[in-house]
XYZ file of C-alpha atoms in Angstrom:
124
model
C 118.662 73.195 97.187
C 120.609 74.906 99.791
C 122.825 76.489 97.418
C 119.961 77.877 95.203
C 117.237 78.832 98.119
C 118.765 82.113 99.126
C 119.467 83.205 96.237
C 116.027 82.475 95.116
C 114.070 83.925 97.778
C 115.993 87.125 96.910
C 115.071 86.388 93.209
C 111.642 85.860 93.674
C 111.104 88.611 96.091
C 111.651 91.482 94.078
C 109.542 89.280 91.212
C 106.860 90.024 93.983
C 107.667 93.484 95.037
C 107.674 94.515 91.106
C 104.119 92.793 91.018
C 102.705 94.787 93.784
C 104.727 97.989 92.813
C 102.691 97.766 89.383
C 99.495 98.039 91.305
C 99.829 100.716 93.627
C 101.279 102.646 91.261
C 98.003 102.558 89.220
C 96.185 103.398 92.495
C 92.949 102.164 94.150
C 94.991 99.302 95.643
C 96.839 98.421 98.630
C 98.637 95.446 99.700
C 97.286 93.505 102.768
C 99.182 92.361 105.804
C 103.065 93.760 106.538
C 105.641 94.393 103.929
C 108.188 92.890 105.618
C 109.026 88.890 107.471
C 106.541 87.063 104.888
C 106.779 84.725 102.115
C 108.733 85.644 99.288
C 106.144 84.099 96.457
C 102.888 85.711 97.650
C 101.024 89.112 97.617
C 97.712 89.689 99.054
C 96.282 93.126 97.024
C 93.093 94.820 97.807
C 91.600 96.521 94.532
C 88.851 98.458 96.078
C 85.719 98.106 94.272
C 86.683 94.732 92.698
C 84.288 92.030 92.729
C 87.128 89.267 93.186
C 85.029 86.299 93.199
C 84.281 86.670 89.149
C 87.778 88.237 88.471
C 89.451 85.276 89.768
C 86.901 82.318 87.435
C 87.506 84.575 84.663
C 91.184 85.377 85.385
C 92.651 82.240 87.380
C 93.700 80.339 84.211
C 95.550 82.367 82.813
C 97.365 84.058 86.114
C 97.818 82.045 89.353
C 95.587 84.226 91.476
C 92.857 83.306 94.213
C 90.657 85.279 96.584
C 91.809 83.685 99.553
C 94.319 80.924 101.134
C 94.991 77.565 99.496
C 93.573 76.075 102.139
C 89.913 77.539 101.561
C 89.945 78.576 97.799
C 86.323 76.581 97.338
C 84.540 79.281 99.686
C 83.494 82.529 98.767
C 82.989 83.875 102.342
C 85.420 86.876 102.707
C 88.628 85.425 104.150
C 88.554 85.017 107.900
C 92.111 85.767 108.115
C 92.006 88.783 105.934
C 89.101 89.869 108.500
C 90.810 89.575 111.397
C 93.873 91.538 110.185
C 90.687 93.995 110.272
C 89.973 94.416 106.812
C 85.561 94.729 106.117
C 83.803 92.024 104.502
C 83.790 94.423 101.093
C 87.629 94.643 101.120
C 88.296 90.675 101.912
C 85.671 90.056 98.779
C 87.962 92.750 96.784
C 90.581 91.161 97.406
C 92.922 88.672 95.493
C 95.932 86.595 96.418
C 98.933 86.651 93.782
C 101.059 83.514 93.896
C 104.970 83.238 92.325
C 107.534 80.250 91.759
C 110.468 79.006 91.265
C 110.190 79.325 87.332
C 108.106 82.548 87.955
C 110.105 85.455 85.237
C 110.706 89.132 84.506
C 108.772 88.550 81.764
C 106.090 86.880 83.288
C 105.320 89.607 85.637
C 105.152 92.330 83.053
C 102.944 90.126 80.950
C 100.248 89.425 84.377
C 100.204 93.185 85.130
C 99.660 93.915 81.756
C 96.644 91.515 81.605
C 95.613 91.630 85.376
C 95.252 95.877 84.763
C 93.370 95.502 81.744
C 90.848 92.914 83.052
C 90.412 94.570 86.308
C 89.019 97.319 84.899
C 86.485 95.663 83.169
C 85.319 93.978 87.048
C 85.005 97.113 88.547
């Protein structure tokens, strides 16, 4: 494990920044919190306009996405946390945390943006 962590977190990180990349590029989006000193294998995006709660039933089986923390993925309250990093009740509800692993691939990404662009669009 110690050989293979940092080699990983630099693996997995630019999974991540390709992820979020693929969504600002399409605009309406911006990623929440700082860009830099964060976790490696997790994006918060804002899709304005996106009704997150139905994106992620529809979408969470097939992409490992949420619309807020581990911790309190049963509520649909807008995210306290994303609210006090001042984002409006709209934009925490528009809002959808992206999740990558160990395993997480290339391919993998390209595949989820693929899907996650298409599908937004039809929750907007």
């Amino acid at each position: 494990a110690k050989e293979i962590i940092p080699k990983e977190i630099i693996r997995v990180s630019k999974l991540r920044d390709k992820l979020e990349l693929g969504f600002l590029e399409l605009g309406n989006a911006k990623v929440n919190g700082m860009v830099a000193n964060r976790l490696p294998n997790t994006t918060n995006i804002l899709h304005y306009g996106l009704d997150a709660n139905t994106f992620v039933d529809v979408i969470g089986h097939e992409v490992a996405v949420s619309n807020g923390s581990a911790c309190t993925s049963a509520h649909i309250e807008p995210s306290h946390v994303l609210k006090a990093m001042g984002l409006s009740d709209e934009e925490a509800k528009s809002s959808i945390r992206y999740s990558l692993g160990r395993l997480t691939t290339d391919e993998e990404i390209e595949r989820a943006l693929s899907l996650l662009v298409h599908k937004i669009g039809d929750f907007k």
